[in-house]
mmCIF file of C-alpha atoms in Angstrom:
data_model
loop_
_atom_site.group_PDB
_atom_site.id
_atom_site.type_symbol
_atom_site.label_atom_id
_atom_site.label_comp_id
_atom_site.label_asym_id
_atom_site.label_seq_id
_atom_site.Cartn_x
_atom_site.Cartn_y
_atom_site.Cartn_z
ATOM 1 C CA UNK A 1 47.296 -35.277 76.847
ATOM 2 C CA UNK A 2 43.663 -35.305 75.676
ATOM 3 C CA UNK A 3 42.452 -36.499 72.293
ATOM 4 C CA UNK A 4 39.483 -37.162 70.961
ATOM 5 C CA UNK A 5 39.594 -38.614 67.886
ATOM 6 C CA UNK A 6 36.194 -39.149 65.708
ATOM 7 C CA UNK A 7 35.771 -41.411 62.893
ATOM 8 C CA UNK A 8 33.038 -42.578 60.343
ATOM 9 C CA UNK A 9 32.537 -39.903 58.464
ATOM 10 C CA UNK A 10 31.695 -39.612 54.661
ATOM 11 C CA UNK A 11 29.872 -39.531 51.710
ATOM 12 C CA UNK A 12 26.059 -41.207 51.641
ATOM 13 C CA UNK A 13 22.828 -41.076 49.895
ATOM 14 C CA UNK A 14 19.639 -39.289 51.025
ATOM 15 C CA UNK A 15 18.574 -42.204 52.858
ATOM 16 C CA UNK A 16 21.366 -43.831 54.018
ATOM 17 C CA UNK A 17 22.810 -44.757 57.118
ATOM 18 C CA UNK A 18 26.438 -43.762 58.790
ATOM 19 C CA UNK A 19 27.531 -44.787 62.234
ATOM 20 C CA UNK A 20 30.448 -41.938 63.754
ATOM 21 C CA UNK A 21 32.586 -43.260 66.207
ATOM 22 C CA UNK A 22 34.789 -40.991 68.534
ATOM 23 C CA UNK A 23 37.530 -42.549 70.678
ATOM 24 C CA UNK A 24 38.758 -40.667 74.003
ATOM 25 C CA UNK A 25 42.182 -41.127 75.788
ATOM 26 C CA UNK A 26 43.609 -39.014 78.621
ATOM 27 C CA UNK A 27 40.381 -38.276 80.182
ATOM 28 C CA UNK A 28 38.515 -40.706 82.815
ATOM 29 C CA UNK A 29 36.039 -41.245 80.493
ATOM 30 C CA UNK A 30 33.521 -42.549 81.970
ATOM 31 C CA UNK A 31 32.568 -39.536 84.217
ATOM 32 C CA UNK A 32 32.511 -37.604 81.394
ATOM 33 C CA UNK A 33 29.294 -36.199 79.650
ATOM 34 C CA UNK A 34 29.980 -36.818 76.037
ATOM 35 C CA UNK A 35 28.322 -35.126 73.091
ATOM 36 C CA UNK A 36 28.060 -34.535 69.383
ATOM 37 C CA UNK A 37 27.982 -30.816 67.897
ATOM 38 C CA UNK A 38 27.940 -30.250 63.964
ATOM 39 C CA UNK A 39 29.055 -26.970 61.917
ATOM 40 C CA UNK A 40 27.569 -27.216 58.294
ATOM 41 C CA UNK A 41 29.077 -24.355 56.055
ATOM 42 C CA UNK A 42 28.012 -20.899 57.283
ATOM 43 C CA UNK A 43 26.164 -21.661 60.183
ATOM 44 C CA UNK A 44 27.141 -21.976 63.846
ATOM 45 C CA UNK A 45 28.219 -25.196 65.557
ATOM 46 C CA UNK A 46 24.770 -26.952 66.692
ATOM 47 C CA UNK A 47 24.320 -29.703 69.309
ATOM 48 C CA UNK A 48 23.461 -32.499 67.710
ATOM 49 C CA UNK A 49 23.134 -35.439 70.490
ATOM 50 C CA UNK A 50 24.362 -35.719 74.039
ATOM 51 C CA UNK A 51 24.530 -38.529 76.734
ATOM 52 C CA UNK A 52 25.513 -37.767 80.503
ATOM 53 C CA UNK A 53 27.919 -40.348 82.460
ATOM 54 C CA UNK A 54 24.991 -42.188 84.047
ATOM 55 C CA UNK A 55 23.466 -42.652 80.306
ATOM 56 C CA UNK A 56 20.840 -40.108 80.392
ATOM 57 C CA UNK A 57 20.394 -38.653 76.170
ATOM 58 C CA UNK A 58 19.248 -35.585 74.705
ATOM 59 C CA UNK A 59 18.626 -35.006 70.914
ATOM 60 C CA UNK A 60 17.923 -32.032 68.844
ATOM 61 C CA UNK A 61 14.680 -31.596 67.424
ATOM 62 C CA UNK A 62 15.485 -32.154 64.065
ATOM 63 C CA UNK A 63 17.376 -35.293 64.583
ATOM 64 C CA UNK A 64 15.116 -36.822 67.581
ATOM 65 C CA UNK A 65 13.956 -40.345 66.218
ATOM 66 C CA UNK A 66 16.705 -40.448 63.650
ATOM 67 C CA UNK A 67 19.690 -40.409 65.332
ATOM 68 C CA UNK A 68 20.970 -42.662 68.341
ATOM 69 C CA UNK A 69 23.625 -41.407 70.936
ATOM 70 C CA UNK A 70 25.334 -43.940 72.753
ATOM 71 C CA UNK A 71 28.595 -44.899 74.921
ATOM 72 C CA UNK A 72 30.639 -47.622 75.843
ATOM 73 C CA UNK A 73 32.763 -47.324 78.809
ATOM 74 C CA UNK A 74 34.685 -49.698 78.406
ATOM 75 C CA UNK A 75 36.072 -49.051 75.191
ATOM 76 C CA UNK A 76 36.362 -45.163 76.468
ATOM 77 C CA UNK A 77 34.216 -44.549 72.894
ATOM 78 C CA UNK A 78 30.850 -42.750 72.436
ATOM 79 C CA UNK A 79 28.840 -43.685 68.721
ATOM 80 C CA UNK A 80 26.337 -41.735 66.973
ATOM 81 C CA UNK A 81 24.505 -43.700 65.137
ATOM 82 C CA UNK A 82 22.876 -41.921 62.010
ATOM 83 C CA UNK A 83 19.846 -43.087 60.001
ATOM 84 C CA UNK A 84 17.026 -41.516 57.569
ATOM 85 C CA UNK A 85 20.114 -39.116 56.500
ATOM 86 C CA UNK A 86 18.991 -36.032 55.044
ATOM 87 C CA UNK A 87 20.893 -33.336 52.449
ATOM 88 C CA UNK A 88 20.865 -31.423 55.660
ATOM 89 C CA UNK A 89 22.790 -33.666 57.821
ATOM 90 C CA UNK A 90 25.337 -32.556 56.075
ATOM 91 C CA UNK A 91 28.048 -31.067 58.311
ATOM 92 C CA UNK A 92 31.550 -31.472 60.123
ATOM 93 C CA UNK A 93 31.049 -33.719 63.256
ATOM 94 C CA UNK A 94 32.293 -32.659 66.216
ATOM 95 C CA UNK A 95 32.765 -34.625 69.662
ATOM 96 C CA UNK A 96 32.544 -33.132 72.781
ATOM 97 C CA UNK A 97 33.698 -34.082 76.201
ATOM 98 C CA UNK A 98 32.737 -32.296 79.527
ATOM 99 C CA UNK A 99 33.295 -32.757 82.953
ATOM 100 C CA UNK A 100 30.415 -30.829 84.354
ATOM 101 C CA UNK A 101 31.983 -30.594 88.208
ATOM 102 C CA UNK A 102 34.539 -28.131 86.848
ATOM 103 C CA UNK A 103 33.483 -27.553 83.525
ATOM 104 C CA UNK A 104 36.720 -28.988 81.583
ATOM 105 C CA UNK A 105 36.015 -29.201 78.290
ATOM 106 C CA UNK A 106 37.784 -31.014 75.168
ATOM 107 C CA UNK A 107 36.539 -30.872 71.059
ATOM 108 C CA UNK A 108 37.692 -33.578 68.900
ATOM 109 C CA UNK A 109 39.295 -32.586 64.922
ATOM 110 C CA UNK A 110 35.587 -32.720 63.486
ATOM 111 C CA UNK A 111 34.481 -35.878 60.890
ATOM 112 C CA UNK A 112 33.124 -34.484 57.482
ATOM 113 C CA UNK A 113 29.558 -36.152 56.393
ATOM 114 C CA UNK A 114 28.214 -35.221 53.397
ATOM 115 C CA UNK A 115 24.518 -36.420 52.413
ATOM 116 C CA UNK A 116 24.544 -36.328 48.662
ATOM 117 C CA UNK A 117 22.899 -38.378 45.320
#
């Protein structure tokens, strides 16, 4: 059985920093491409980061220079790290797991942040 289970999530100042965590089991993780979507209230689900199995990251615009993707393999757990947070960070946290040779796919339970004085 798959799970993905993120964690890290909560409330934090304009500002601030938050690091999310999300830890995979039942998948060979490391071949996996592993990503971070977010859904704020009333808008679609939005990539938000993604690193490939060789280490290879993308960002979205608005986050690029903010936020830091990264994985470690051997803890089978892939960390966004989130700085400079914004009101507009806010969102549920998704993490994403994809095995692009076939196109499996897996979507952890979601983290909430809120970025809030």
């Amino acid at each position: 059985q798959v799970q993905l289970v993120e964690s890290g999530g909560g409330l934090v100042q304009p500002g601030g920093s938050l690091r999310l965590s999300c830890s995979a089991s039942g998948i060979i993780f490391s071949i996996y491409a592993m990503g971070w979507y977010r859904q704020a209230p009333g808008k679609q689900r939005e990539l938000v980061a993604v690193i490939s199995s060789g280490g290879s990251t993308n960002y979205a615009g608005s986050v690029k220079g903010r936020f830091t993707i990264s994985r470690d393999n051997a803890k089978n757990t892939v960390y966004l790290q989130m700085n400079s947070l914004k009101s507009e960070d806010t969102a549920v946290y998704y993490c994403n797991a994809v095995f692009l040779d076939d196109g499996s796919t897996y979507w952890g339970q979601g983290t909430q942040v809120t970025v809030s004085s």
